[in-house]
Amino acid sequence: MREEVFRMSGVTQENSGIQTLHNINLNIFKGEILGLAALDDLGLDDLVSLMCRNQPIKYGKVYFKEKLVNSGTKQGVTTNKVYVIEKESKLVPGLSVADNVFVLRSGFKKYLIQPAVLCAQVEKHLRELGVSVSPRALCEELTGYERCVIELLKAVLQGVGLVVLREISDILGRADLEKFQKIVSDYAKAVSYTHLRAHETDSYL
């Protein structure tokens, strides 16, 4: 039986009296790569935002990992473990690749950090992905392709349930896009992420 990661059921949302989403139904399952083709950009920002944060909706229900997280009657804003890779980088400039991947992640609780160990682990993961990037490189020095790979690795190590790739063809050329799609496909096939789960990285420090 397939494991459901995310579901929108009959979701309608309004902002300032303007309806931005109308009766949206969406199901995403673990290990699935799903493409969304839109006629225009209307409502896309609201859709992605609602996938990440459980903001007020007028009608419908939202489930994350089969748990009801949002509905027309639910109060308060909570977040889902969703990572969006898009044109604007989420990596912190001035810090290294290793720092962005390991130190700046949710749940990181180590107070004594061993840079050499962090770098060795990042280098290991990148080598498995076939990417030659120094873990000590500053994030502003990365190419668009390298940055996307680092963000994907960071998302996987954080243990997110869903990764959204938004208009990355604006960032990557054709050759790099094909390489990145292969990495995404390989991750999707290995949905257990056995050697990349966030809790296992604690033993590296």
GROMACS .gro file of C-alpha atoms in nm:
model
  205
    1MET     CA    1   0.000   0.000   0.000
    2ARG     CA    2   0.135   0.341  -0.096
    3GLU     CA    3   0.212   0.587   0.181
    4GLU     CA    4   0.045   0.922   0.136
    5VAL     CA    5   0.267   1.223   0.203
    6PHE     CA    6   0.042   1.517   0.120
    7ARG     CA    7  -0.323   1.569   0.034
    8MET     CA    8  -0.549   1.863  -0.042
    9SER     CA    9  -0.917   1.785  -0.052
   10GLY     CA   10  -1.158   2.045  -0.189
   11VAL     CA   11  -0.942   2.336  -0.076
   12THR     CA   12  -1.067   2.687  -0.141
   13GLN     CA   13  -0.873   2.990  -0.019
   14GLU     CA   14  -0.938   3.362  -0.027
   15ASN     CA   15  -0.699   3.652   0.027
   16SER     CA   16  -0.844   3.998   0.090
   17GLY     CA   17  -1.178   3.881  -0.045
   18ILE     CA   18  -1.024   3.745  -0.367
   19GLN     CA   19  -1.047   3.372  -0.431
   20THR     CA   20  -0.698   3.243  -0.512
   21LEU     CA   21  -0.762   2.868  -0.491
   22HIS     CA   22  -1.089   2.698  -0.581
   23ASN     CA   23  -1.176   2.339  -0.491
   24ILE     CA   24  -0.819   2.211  -0.524
   25ASN     CA   25  -0.764   1.835  -0.495
   26LEU     CA   26  -0.408   1.703  -0.483
   27ASN     CA   27  -0.255   1.372  -0.369
   28ILE     CA   28   0.119   1.304  -0.343
   29PHE     CA   29   0.259   0.968  -0.235
   30LYS     CA   30   0.599   0.868  -0.099
   31GLY     CA   31   0.853   0.808  -0.376
   32GLU     CA   32   0.632   0.974  -0.636
   33ILE     CA   33   0.749   1.249  -0.871
   34LEU     CA   34   0.451   1.463  -0.965
   35GLY     CA   35   0.450   1.743  -1.220
   36LEU     CA   36   0.204   2.031  -1.212
   37ALA     CA   37   0.133   2.216  -1.536
   38ALA     CA   38  -0.045   2.548  -1.481
   39LEU     CA   39  -0.211   2.765  -1.744
   40ASP     CA   40  -0.070   3.073  -1.573
   41ASP     CA   41   0.087   3.184  -1.244
   42LEU     CA   42  -0.244   3.274  -1.081
   43GLY     CA   43  -0.268   3.099  -0.744
   44LEU     CA   44   0.069   2.922  -0.765
   45ASP     CA   45   0.227   3.130  -0.488
   46ASP     CA   46  -0.073   3.057  -0.267
   47LEU     CA   47  -0.063   2.685  -0.347
   48VAL     CA   48   0.307   2.646  -0.263
   49SER     CA   49   0.271   2.862   0.046
   50LEU     CA   50  -0.022   2.649   0.165
   51MET     CA   51   0.181   2.333   0.115
   52CYS     CA   52   0.449   2.473   0.346
   53ARG     CA   53   0.234   2.653   0.602
   54ASN     CA   54  -0.113   2.571   0.730
   55GLN     CA   55  -0.266   2.914   0.683
   56PRO     CA   56  -0.640   2.980   0.706
   57ILE     CA   57  -0.852   2.834   0.426
   58LYS     CA   58  -1.219   2.886   0.358
   59TYR     CA   59  -1.316   2.529   0.268
   60GLY     CA   60  -1.152   2.190   0.244
   61LYS     CA   61  -0.891   1.990   0.430
   62VAL     CA   62  -0.514   1.947   0.411
   63TYR     CA   63  -0.335   1.632   0.529
   64PHE     CA   64   0.038   1.587   0.580
   65LYS     CA   65   0.162   1.231   0.627
   66GLU     CA   66  -0.201   1.124   0.669
   67LYS     CA   67  -0.260   1.365   0.956
   68LEU     CA   68  -0.516   1.645   0.929
   69VAL     CA   69  -0.315   1.967   0.956
   70ASN     CA   70  -0.550   2.226   0.813
   71SER     CA   71  -0.921   2.278   0.753
   72GLY     CA   72  -1.175   2.552   0.721
   73THR     CA   73  -1.236   2.541   1.095
   74LYS     CA   74  -0.879   2.495   1.217
   75GLN     CA   75  -0.724   2.790   1.403
   76GLY     CA   76  -0.359   2.895   1.414
   77VAL     CA   77  -0.075   2.866   1.163
   78THR     CA   78   0.158   2.567   1.174
   79THR     CA   79   0.426   2.446   0.931
   80ASN     CA   80   0.480   2.124   0.738
   81LYS     CA   81   0.816   1.961   0.670
   82VAL     CA   82   0.824   2.079   0.310
   83TYR     CA   83   1.131   2.223   0.137
   84VAL     CA   84   1.102   2.441  -0.173
   85ILE     CA   85   1.392   2.468  -0.417
   86GLU     CA   86   1.341   2.771  -0.636
   87LYS     CA   87   1.517   3.064  -0.798
   88GLU     CA   88   1.595   3.232  -0.467
   89SER     CA   89   1.855   3.041  -0.267
   90LYS     CA   90   1.780   2.936   0.090
   91LEU     CA   91   2.147   2.881   0.170
   92VAL     CA   92   2.311   3.136   0.399
   93PRO     CA   93   2.582   3.337   0.220
   94GLY     CA   94   2.912   3.374   0.400
   95LEU     CA   95   2.888   3.023   0.542
   96SER     CA   96   3.032   2.703   0.399
   97VAL     CA   97   2.846   2.422   0.230
   98ALA     CA   98   2.903   2.198   0.534
   99ASP     CA   99   2.768   2.461   0.774
  100ASN     CA  100   2.455   2.508   0.564
  101VAL     CA  101   2.392   2.136   0.526
  102PHE     CA  102   2.451   2.022   0.883
  103VAL     CA  103   2.470   2.308   1.132
  104LEU     CA  104   2.182   2.518   1.001
  105ARG     CA  105   1.921   2.246   1.012
  106SER     CA  106   1.621   2.182   1.228
  107GLY     CA  107   1.698   1.965   1.528
  108PHE     CA  108   2.072   2.028   1.532
  109LYS     CA  109   2.164   2.024   1.902
  110LYS     CA  110   2.538   1.974   1.910
  111TYR     CA  111   2.738   2.241   2.092
  112LEU     CA  112   3.087   2.110   2.006
  113ILE     CA  113   3.123   2.108   1.631
  114GLN     CA  114   3.405   1.923   1.457
  115PRO     CA  115   3.446   2.095   1.117
  116ALA     CA  116   3.667   1.820   0.975
  117VAL     CA  117   3.403   1.556   1.054
  118LEU     CA  118   3.123   1.767   0.905
  119CYS     CA  119   3.324   1.826   0.589
  120ALA     CA  120   3.407   1.457   0.555
  121GLN     CA  121   3.040   1.362   0.576
  122VAL     CA  122   2.928   1.625   0.325
  123GLU     CA  123   3.205   1.519   0.089
  124LYS     CA  124   3.093   1.157   0.121
  125HIS     CA  125   2.732   1.238   0.034
  126LEU     CA  126   2.831   1.460  -0.258
  127ARG     CA  127   3.067   1.195  -0.392
  128GLU     CA  128   2.778   0.947  -0.390
  129LEU     CA  129   2.578   1.199  -0.593
  130GLY     CA  130   2.865   1.245  -0.837
  131VAL     CA  131   2.910   1.613  -0.751
  132SER     CA  132   3.255   1.765  -0.701
  133VAL     CA  133   3.205   2.050  -0.456
  134SER     CA  134   3.432   2.136  -0.166
  135PRO     CA  135   3.237   2.122   0.164
  136ARG     CA  136   3.441   2.427   0.268
  137ALA     CA  137   3.327   2.633  -0.031
  138LEU     CA  138   3.118   2.938   0.046
  139CYS     CA  139   2.763   2.907  -0.078
  140GLU     CA  140   2.781   3.225  -0.285
  141GLU     CA  141   3.057   3.058  -0.490
  142LEU     CA  142   2.831   2.773  -0.605
  143THR     CA  143   2.692   2.740  -0.954
  144GLY     CA  144   2.315   2.712  -0.995
  145TYR     CA  145   2.341   2.335  -1.037
  146GLU     CA  146   2.564   2.292  -0.732
  147ARG     CA  147   2.334   2.508  -0.523
  148CYS     CA  148   2.028   2.301  -0.620
  149VAL     CA  149   2.209   1.978  -0.530
  150ILE     CA  150   2.321   2.118  -0.194
  151GLU     CA  151   1.968   2.234  -0.113
  152LEU     CA  152   1.828   1.893  -0.207
  153LEU     CA  153   2.086   1.720   0.012
  154LYS     CA  154   2.005   1.959   0.298
  155ALA     CA  155   1.633   1.883   0.260
  156VAL     CA  156   1.692   1.507   0.266
  157LEU     CA  157   1.918   1.528   0.571
  158GLN     CA  158   1.654   1.736   0.747
  159GLY     CA  159   1.412   1.452   0.694
  160VAL     CA  160   1.153   1.658   0.510
  161GLY     CA  161   0.849   1.474   0.384
  162LEU     CA  162   0.812   1.664   0.057
  163VAL     CA  163   1.047   1.857  -0.173
  164VAL     CA  164   0.893   2.107  -0.416
  165LEU     CA  165   1.097   2.204  -0.722
  166ARG     CA  166   0.968   2.532  -0.853
  167GLU     CA  167   1.067   2.662  -1.196
  168ILE     CA  168   1.422   2.531  -1.165
  169SER     CA  169   1.454   2.542  -1.544
  170ASP     CA  170   1.504   2.917  -1.486
  171ILE     CA  171   1.817   2.828  -1.286
  172LEU     CA  172   1.959   2.530  -1.473
  173GLY     CA  173   2.058   2.480  -1.833
  174ARG     CA  174   1.945   2.172  -2.021
  175ALA     CA  175   2.249   1.957  -1.935
  176ASP     CA  176   2.243   2.050  -1.567
  177LEU     CA  177   1.867   2.004  -1.552
  178GLU     CA  178   1.900   1.648  -1.682
  179LYS     CA  179   2.170   1.568  -1.423
  180PHE     CA  180   1.960   1.716  -1.144
  181GLN     CA  181   1.650   1.527  -1.255
  182LYS     CA  182   1.849   1.202  -1.236
  183ILE     CA  183   1.953   1.279  -0.877
  184VAL     CA  184   1.591   1.354  -0.786
  185SER     CA  185   1.480   1.033  -0.954
  186ASP     CA  186   1.743   0.830  -0.767
  187TYR     CA  187   1.626   0.976  -0.435
  188ALA     CA  188   1.264   0.899  -0.523
  189LYS     CA  189   1.354   0.536  -0.591
  190ALA     CA  190   1.533   0.510  -0.258
  191VAL     CA  191   1.248   0.654  -0.054
  192SER     CA  192   1.368   0.506   0.271
  193TYR     CA  193   1.675   0.735   0.263
  194THR     CA  194   1.836   0.480   0.495
  195HIS     CA  195   2.181   0.635   0.501
  196LEU     CA  196   2.063   0.994   0.481
  197ARG     CA  197   1.808   1.025   0.758
  198ALA     CA  198   1.859   1.330   0.972
  199HIS     CA  199   1.872   1.144   1.305
  200GLU     CA  200   2.159   0.926   1.184
  201THR     CA  201   2.380   1.226   1.115
  202ASP     CA  202   2.399   1.298   1.488
  203SER     CA  203   2.642   1.008   1.522
  204TYR     CA  204   2.884   1.187   1.293
  205LEU     CA  205   2.953   1.467   1.543
   0.00000   0.00000   0.00000
